[in-house]
Short mmCIF file of C-alpha atoms and ligand atoms in Angstrom, two decimals:
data_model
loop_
_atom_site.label_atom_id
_atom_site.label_comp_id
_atom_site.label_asym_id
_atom_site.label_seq_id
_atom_site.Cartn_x
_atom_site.Cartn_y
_atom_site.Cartn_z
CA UNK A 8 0.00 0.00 0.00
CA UNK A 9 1.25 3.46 -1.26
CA UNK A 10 0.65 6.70 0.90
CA UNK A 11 3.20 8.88 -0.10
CA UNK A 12 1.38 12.74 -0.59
CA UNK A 13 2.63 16.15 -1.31
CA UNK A 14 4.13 17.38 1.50
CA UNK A 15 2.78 20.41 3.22
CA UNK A 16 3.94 23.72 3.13
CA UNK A 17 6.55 23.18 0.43
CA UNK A 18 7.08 22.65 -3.45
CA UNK A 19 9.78 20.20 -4.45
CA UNK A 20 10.21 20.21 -7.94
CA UNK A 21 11.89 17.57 -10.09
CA UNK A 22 13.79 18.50 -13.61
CA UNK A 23 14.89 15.28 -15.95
CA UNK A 24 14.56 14.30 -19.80
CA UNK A 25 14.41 10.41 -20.86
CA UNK A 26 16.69 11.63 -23.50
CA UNK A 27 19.14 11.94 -21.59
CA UNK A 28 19.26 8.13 -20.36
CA UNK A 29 19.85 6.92 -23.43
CA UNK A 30 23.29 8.40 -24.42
CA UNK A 31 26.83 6.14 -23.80
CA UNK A 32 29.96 6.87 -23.32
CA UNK A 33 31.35 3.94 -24.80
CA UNK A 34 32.33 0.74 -23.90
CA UNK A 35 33.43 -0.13 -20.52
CA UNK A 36 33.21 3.55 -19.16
CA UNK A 37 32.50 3.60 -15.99
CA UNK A 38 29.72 6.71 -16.36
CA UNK A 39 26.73 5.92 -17.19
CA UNK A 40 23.71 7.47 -17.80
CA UNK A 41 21.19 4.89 -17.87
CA UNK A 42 21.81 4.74 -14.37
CA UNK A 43 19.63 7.79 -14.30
CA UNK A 44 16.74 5.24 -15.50
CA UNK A 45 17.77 3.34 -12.99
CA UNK A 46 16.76 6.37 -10.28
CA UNK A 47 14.29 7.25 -12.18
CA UNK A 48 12.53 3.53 -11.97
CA UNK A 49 12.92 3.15 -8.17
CA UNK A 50 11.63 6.84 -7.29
CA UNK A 51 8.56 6.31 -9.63
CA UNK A 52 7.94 2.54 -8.52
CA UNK A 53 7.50 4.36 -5.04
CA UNK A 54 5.55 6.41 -6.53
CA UNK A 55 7.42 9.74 -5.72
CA UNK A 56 6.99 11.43 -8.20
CA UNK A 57 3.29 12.27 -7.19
CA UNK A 58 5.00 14.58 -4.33
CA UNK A 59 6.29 16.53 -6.43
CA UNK A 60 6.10 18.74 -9.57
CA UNK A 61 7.75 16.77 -12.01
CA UNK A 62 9.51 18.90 -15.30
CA UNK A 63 10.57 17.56 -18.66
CA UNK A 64 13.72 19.90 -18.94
CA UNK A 65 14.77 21.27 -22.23
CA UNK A 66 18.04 21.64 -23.42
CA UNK A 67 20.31 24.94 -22.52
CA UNK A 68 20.51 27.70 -25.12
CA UNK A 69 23.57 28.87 -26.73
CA UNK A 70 23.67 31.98 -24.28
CA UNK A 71 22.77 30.25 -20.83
CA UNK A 72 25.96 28.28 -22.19
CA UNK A 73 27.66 31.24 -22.31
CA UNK A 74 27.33 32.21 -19.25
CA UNK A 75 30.18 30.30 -17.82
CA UNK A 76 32.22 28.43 -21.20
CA UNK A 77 33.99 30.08 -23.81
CA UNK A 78 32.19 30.36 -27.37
CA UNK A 79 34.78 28.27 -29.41
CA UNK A 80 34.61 25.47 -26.55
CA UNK A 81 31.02 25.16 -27.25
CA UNK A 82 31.21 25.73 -30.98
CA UNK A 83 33.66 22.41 -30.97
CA UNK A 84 31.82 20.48 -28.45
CA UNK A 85 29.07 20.81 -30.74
CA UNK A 86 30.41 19.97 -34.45
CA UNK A 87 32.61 17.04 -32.16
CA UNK A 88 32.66 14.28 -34.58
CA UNK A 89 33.22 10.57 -33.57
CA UNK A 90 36.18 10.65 -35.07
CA UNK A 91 40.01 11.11 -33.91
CA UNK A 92 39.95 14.91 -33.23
CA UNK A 93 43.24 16.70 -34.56
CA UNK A 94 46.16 17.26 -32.07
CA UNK A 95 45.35 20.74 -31.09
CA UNK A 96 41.83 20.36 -30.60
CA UNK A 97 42.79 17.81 -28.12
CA UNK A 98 45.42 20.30 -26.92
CA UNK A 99 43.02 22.99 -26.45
CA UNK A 100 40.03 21.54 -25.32
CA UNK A 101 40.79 18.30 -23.50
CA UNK A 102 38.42 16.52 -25.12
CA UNK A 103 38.18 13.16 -27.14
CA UNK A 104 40.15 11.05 -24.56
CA UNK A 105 39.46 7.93 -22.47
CA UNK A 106 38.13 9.78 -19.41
CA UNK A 107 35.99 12.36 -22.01
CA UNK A 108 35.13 10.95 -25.11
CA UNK A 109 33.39 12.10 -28.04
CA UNK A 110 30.32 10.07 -28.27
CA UNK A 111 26.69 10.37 -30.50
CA UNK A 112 24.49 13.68 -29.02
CA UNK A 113 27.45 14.65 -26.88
CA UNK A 114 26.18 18.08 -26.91
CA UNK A 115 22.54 16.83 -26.82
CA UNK A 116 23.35 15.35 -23.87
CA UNK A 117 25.36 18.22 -22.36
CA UNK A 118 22.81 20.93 -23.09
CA UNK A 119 19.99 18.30 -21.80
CA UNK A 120 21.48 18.24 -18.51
CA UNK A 121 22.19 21.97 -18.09
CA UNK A 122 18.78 23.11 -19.41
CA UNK A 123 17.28 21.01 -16.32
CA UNK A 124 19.83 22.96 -13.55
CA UNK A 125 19.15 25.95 -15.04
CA UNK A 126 15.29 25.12 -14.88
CA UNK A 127 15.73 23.84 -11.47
CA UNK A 128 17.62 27.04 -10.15
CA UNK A 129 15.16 29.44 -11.84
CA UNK A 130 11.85 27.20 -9.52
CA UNK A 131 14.14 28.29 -6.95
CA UNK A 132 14.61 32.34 -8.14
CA UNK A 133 11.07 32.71 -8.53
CA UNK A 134 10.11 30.68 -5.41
CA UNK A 135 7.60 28.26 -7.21
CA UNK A 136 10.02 25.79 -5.82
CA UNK A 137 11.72 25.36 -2.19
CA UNK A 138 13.37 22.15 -3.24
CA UNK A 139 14.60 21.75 -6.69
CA UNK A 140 15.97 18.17 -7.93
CA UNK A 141 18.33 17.40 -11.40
CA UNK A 142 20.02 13.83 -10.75
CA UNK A 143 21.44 14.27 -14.39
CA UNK A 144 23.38 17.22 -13.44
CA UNK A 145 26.26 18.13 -11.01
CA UNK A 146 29.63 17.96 -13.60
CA UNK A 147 31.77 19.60 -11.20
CA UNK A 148 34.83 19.07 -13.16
CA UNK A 149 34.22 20.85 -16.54
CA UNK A 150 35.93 24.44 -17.09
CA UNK A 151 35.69 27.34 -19.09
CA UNK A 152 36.99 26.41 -22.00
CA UNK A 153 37.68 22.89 -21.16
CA UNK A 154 36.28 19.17 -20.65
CA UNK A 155 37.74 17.17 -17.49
CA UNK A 156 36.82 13.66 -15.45
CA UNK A 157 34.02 12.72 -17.36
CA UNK A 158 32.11 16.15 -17.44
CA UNK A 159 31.99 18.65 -20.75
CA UNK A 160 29.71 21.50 -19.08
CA UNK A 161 29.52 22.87 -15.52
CA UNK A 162 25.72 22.98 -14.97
CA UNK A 163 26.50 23.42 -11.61
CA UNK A 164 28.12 26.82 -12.72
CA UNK A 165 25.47 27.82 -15.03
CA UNK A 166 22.79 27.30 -12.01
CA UNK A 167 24.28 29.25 -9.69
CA UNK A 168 25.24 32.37 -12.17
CA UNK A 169 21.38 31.63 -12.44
CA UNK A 170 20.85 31.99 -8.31
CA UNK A 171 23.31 35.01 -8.31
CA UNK A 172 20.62 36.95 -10.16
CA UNK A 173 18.26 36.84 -6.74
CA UNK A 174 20.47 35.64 -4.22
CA UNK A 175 23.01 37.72 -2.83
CA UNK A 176 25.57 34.64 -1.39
CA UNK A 177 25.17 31.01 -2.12
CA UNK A 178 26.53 27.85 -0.72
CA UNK A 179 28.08 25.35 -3.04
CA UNK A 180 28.59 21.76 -1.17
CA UNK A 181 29.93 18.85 -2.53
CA UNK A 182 29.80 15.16 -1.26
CA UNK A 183 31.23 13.44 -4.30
CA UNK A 184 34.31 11.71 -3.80
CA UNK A 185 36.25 13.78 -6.16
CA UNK A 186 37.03 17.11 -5.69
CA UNK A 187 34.69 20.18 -6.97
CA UNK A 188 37.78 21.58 -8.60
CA UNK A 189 35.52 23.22 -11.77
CA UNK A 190 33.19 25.17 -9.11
CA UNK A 191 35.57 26.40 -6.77
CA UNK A 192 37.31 27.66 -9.93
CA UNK A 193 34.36 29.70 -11.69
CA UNK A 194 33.68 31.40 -8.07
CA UNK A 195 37.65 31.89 -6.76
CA UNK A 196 37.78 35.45 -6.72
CA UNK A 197 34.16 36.20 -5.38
CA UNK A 198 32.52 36.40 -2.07
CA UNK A 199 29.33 35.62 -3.09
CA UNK A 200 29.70 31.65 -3.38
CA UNK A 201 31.02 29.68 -0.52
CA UNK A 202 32.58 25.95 -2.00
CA UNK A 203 33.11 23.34 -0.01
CA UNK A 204 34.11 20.18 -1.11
CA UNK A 205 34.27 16.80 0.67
CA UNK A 206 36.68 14.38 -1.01
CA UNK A 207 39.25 11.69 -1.01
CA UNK A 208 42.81 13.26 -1.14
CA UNK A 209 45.98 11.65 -1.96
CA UNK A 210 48.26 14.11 -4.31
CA UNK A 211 48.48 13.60 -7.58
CA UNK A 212 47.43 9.86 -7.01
CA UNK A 213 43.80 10.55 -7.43
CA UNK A 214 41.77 12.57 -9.54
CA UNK A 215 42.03 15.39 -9.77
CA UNK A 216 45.00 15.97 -7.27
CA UNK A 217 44.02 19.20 -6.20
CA UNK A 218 41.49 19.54 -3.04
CA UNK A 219 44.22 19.67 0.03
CA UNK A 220 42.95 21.49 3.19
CA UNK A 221 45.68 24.90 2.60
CA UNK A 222 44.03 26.00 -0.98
CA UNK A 223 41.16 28.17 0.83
CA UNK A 224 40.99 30.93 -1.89
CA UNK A 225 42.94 33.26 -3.26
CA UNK A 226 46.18 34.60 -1.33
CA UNK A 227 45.75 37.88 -1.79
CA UNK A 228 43.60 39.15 1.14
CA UNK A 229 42.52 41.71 -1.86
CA UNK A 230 40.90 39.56 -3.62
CA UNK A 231 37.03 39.12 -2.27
CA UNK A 232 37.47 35.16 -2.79
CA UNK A 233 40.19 35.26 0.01
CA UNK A 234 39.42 32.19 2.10
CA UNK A 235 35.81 31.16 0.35
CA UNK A 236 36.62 28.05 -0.80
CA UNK A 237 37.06 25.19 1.92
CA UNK A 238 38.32 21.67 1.10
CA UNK A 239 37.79 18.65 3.29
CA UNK A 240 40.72 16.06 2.10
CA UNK A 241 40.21 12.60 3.60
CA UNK A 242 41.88 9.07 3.03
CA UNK A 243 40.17 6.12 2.34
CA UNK A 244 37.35 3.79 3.76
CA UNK A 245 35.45 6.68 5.78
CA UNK A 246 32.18 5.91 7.14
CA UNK A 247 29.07 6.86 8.30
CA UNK A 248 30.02 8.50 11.68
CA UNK A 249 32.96 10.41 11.08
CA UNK A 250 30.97 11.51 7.60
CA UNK A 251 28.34 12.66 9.03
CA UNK A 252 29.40 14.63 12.02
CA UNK A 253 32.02 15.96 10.04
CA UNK A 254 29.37 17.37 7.64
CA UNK A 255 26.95 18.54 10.05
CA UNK A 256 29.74 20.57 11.87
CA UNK A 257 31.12 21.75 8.79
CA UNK A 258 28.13 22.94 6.88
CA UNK A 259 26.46 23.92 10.65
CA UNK A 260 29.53 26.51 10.80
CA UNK A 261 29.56 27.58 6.62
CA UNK A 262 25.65 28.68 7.24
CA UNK A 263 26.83 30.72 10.97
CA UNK A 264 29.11 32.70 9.35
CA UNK A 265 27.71 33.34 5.91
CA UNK A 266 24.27 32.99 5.99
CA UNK A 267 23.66 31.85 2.27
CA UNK A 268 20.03 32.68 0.69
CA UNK A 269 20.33 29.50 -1.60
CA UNK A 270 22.28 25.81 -1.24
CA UNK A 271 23.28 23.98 -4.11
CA UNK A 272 24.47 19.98 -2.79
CA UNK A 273 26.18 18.15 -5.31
CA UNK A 274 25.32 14.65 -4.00
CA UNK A 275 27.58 12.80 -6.13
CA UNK A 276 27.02 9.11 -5.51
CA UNK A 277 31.37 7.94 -6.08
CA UNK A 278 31.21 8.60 -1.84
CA UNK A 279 29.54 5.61 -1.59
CA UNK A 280 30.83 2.57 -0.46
CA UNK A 281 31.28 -0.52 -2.63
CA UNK A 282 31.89 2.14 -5.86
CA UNK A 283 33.72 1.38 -8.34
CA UNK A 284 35.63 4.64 -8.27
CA UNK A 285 35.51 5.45 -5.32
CA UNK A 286 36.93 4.81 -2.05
CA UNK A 287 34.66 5.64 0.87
CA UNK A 288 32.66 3.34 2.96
CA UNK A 289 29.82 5.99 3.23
CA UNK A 290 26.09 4.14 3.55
CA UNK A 291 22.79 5.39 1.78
CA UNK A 292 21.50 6.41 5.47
CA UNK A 293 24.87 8.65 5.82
CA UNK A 294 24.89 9.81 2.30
CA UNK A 295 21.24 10.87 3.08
CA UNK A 296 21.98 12.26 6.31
CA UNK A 297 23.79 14.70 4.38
CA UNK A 298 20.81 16.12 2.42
CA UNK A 299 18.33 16.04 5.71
CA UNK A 300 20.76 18.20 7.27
CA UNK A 301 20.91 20.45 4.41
CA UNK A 302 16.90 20.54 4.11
CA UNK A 303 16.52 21.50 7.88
CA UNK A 304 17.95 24.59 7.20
CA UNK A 305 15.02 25.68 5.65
CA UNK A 306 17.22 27.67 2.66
CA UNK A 307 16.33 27.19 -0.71
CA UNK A 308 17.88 24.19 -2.37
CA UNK A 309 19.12 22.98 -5.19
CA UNK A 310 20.01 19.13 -5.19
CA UNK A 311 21.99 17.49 -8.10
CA UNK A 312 24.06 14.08 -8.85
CA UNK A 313 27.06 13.91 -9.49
CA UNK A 314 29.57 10.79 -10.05
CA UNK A 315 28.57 7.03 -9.08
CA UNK A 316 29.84 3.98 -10.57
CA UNK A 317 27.54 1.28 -9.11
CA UNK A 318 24.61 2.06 -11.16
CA UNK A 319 22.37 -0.04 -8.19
CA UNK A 320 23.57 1.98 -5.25
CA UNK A 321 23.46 4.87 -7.40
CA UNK A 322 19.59 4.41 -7.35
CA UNK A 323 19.10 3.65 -3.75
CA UNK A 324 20.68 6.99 -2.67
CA UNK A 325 18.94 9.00 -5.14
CA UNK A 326 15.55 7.59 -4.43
CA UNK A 327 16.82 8.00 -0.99
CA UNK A 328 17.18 10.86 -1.33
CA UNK A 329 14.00 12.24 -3.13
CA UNK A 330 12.17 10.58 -0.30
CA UNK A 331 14.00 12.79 2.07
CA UNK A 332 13.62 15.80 -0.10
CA UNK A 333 9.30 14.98 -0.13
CA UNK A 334 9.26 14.69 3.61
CA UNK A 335 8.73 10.69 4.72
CA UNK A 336 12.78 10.53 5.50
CA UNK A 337 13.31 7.00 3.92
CA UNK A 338 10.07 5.67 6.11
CA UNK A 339 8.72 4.87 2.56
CA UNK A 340 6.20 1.63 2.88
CA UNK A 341 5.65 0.66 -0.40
CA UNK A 342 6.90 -2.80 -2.05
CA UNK A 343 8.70 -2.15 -5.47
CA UNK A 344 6.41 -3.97 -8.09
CA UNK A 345 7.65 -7.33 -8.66
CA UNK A 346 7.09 -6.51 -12.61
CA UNK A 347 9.80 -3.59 -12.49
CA UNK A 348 12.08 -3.60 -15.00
CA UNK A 349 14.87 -2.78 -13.29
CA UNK A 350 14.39 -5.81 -10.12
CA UNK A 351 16.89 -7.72 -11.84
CA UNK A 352 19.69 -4.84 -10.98
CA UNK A 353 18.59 -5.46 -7.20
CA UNK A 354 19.14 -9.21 -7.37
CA UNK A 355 18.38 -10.81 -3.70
CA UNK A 356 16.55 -7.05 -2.67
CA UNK A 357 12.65 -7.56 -2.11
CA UNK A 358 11.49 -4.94 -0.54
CA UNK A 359 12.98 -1.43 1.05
CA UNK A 360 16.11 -1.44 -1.21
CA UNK A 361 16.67 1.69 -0.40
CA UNK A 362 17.57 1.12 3.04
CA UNK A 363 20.11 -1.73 2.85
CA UNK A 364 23.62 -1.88 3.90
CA UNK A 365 26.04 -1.79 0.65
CA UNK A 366 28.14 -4.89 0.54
CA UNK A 367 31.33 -4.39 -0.65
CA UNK A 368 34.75 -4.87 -0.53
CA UNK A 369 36.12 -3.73 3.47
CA UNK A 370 37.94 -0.82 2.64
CA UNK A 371 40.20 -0.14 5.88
CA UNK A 372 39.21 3.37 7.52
CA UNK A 373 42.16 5.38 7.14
CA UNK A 374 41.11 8.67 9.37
CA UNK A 375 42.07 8.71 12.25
CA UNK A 376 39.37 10.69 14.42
CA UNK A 377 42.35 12.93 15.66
CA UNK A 378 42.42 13.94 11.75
CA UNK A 379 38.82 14.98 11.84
CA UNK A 380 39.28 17.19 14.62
CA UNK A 381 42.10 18.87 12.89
CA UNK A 382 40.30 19.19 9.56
CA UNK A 383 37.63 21.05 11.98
CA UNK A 384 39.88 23.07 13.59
CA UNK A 385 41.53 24.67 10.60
CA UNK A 386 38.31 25.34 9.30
CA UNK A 387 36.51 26.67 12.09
CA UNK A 388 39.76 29.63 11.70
CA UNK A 389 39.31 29.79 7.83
CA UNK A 390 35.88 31.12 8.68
CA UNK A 391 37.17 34.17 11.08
CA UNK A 392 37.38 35.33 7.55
CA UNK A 393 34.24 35.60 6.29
CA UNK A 394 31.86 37.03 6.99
CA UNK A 395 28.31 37.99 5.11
N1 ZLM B 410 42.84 7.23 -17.50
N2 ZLM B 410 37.26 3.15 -19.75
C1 ZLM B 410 35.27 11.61 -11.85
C2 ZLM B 410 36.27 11.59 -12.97
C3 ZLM B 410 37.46 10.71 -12.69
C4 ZLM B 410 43.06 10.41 -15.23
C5 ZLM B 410 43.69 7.96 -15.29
C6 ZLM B 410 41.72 6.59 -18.19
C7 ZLM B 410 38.83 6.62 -14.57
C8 ZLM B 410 38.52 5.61 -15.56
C9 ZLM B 410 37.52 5.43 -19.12
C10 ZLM B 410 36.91 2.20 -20.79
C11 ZLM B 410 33.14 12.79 -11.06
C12 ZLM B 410 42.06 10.10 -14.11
C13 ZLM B 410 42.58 7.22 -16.05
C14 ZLM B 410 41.65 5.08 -18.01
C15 ZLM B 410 44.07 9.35 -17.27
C16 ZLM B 410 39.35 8.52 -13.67
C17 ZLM B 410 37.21 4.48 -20.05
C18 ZLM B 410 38.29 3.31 -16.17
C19 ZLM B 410 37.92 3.69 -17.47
O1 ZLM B 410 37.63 1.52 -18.24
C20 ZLM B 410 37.59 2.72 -18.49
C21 ZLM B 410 38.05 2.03 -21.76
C22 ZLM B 410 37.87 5.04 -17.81
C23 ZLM B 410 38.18 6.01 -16.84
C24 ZLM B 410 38.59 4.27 -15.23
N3 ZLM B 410 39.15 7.91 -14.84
C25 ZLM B 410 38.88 6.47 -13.19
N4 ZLM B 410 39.21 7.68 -12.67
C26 ZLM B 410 39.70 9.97 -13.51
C27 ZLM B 410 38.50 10.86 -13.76
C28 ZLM B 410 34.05 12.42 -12.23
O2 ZLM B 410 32.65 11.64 -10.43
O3 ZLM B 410 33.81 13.54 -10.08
C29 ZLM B 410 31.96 13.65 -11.53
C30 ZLM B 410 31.08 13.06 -12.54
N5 ZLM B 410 40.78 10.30 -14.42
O4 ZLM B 410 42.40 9.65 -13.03
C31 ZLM B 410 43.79 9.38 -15.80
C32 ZLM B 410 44.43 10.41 -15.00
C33 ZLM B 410 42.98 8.59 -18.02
CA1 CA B 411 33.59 16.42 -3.35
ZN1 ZN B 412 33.27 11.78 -8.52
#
């Protein structure tokens, strides 16, 4: 029996094209967007969707583009053949490469995506919604004028220039296991967006090497974006507890000091454990955690994916997640069809697989809780420094 309702006193609205699903990045890459279908199955099997105002997004225009990448970026992403690109376009534009390939609809796909964040953060300008959800978006790495770790265009970027327009300082967070290098980036030398990124640090021995807990902004205390970007490096096989507190205090001190009008979580799913990428031990229920903090604060909020390489957890914590988002906190009591499509992806799961422990390999936890209190610490006199 199904009783999920609209919850009261707030709109969550949720942006996504089918199209999008159906584009591949070739074989054996680990992203993959018919994990999105995935998602999409389990939060409509529990009949979610019903909470909320549900959007077919369209695809970005060539200006909202603009707005963050550089016009002969986008002019070659979009003529991108499936072919060998010449040396220099390679060169210039990091593109056509194992991690970024140039695949069929690339820029379909790319300004499918962003049109939905962009949708997503103008529900949240206009206040028709208080929670906004794209699980296709959250590219953190792409730049300017470049493609990087699997991602061609920032949407993240491109929804907060959109927030910027009403909001006067917003809060970028990001749980992915990789670091949010392509956000902090667009937003180093301004005030008005707070980064923080949450990630596995190890040098130049994983992706993208940059992320350590010294690169806080700028160093000239001239620039505005002097100390407004914070980065939480951690080693592997962190769970739950340490996660979670770690975010809470975090985030609990970001909003004290600089009382953002609008969030934007990028709840990439790589933090996971049992990823294939990634190296966390980080359950659905902590992963979650994350967002029902961030939802308490009663701030507008934009929620997006991210990375996530085991397409099944993947699903969990973004169905997860949209149940926390509508209000019943994972308490869900449906049972998942047995005709879904997508059961055999769940294998042994009957009912409320959502809410399972992932099984995976043991990764060791390598943070010492010492660690955590220094990481806290150095952050809590980062923020001395700002100030709204
Ligand atoms: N090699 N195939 C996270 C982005 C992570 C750079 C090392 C490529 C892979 C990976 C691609 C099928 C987000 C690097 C990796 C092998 C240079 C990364 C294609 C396996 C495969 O089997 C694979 C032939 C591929 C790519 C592994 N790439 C693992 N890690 C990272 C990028 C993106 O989650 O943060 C947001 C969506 N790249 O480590 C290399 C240095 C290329
Ligand atoms: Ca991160
Ligand atoms: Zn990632």
């Amino acid at each position: 029996e199904n009783d999920i309702t609209r919850p009261k006193g707030y709109t969550v609205s949720w942006h996504s094209n089918p199209e999008i699903e159906k584009h591949h990045f070739g074989h054996a890459h680990p992203m993959k967007p018919w994990r999105l279908t995935l998602a999409k199955g389990l939060i409509m099997a529990y009949g979610m969707h019903a909470a909320m105002d549900t959007y077919v997004s369209r695809p970005a225009t060539k200006e909202e583009l603009e707005d963050f990448h550089s016009e002969e970026y986008l002019d070659y992403l979009k003529s991108a053949l499936v072919t060998v690109p010449d040396d220099n376009e390679i060169k210039d534009f990091n593109l056509g490469n194992t991690d970024c390939p140039i695949f069929e609809g690339l820029f379909n796909y790319c300004s499918m995506y962003s049109g939905a964040s962009i949708d997503a953060a103008r529900k949240l300008c206009n206040g028709e919604s208080d929670i906004a959800i794209n699980w296709s978006g959250g590219l953190h790495h792409a730049k300017k004028a470049e493609a990087s770790g699997f991602c061609y265009v920032n949407d993240i970027v491109l929804a907060i220039v959109q927030l910027l327009r009403k909001h006067p300082r917003v809060l970028y967070i990001d749980i992915d296991v990789h670091h949010g290098d392509g956000v902090e980036e667009a937003f180093w030398s301004t005030d008005r967006v707070l980064t923080l990124s949450i990630h596995k640090y190890d040098g130049m021995n994983f992706f993208p090497g940059t992320g350590d807990l010294d690169r806080t902004g700028p160093d000239s205390e001239e620039n505005p974006g002097a100390h407004h970007a914070i980065n939480v490096p951690l080693s592997d096989g962190i769970g739950d507890q340490q996660y979670v507190w770690l975010f809470k205090t975090i985030v609990g001190m970001c909003v004290q000091r600089f009382q953002p009008t609008a969030i934007v979580l990028q709840c990439g799913a790589d933090s996971l454990a049992g990823d294939r990428l990634g190296r966390f031990n980080v359950q659905v229920q902590g992963h979650g955690a994350c967002v029902t903090y961030c939802k308490s604060l009663g701030i507008p909020l934009l929620l997006v994916g991210g990375g996530g390489y085991t397409p099944r957890n993947v699903a969990r914590a973004w169905a997860h997640e949209t149940s926390i988002a509508i209000g019943c906190d994972g308490k869900l009591n449906p049972t998942i069809p047995q005709h879904t499509p997508y059961r055999s992806h769940f294998r042994h799961e009957t009912i409320f697989p959502t809410l399972e422990e992932i099984l995976g390999d043991p990764r060791g936890n390598k943070n010492t809780d010492k660690k955590i209190r220094e990481i806290v610490s150095s952050i809590t006199e980062q923020l001395r420094f700002v100030n709204n």
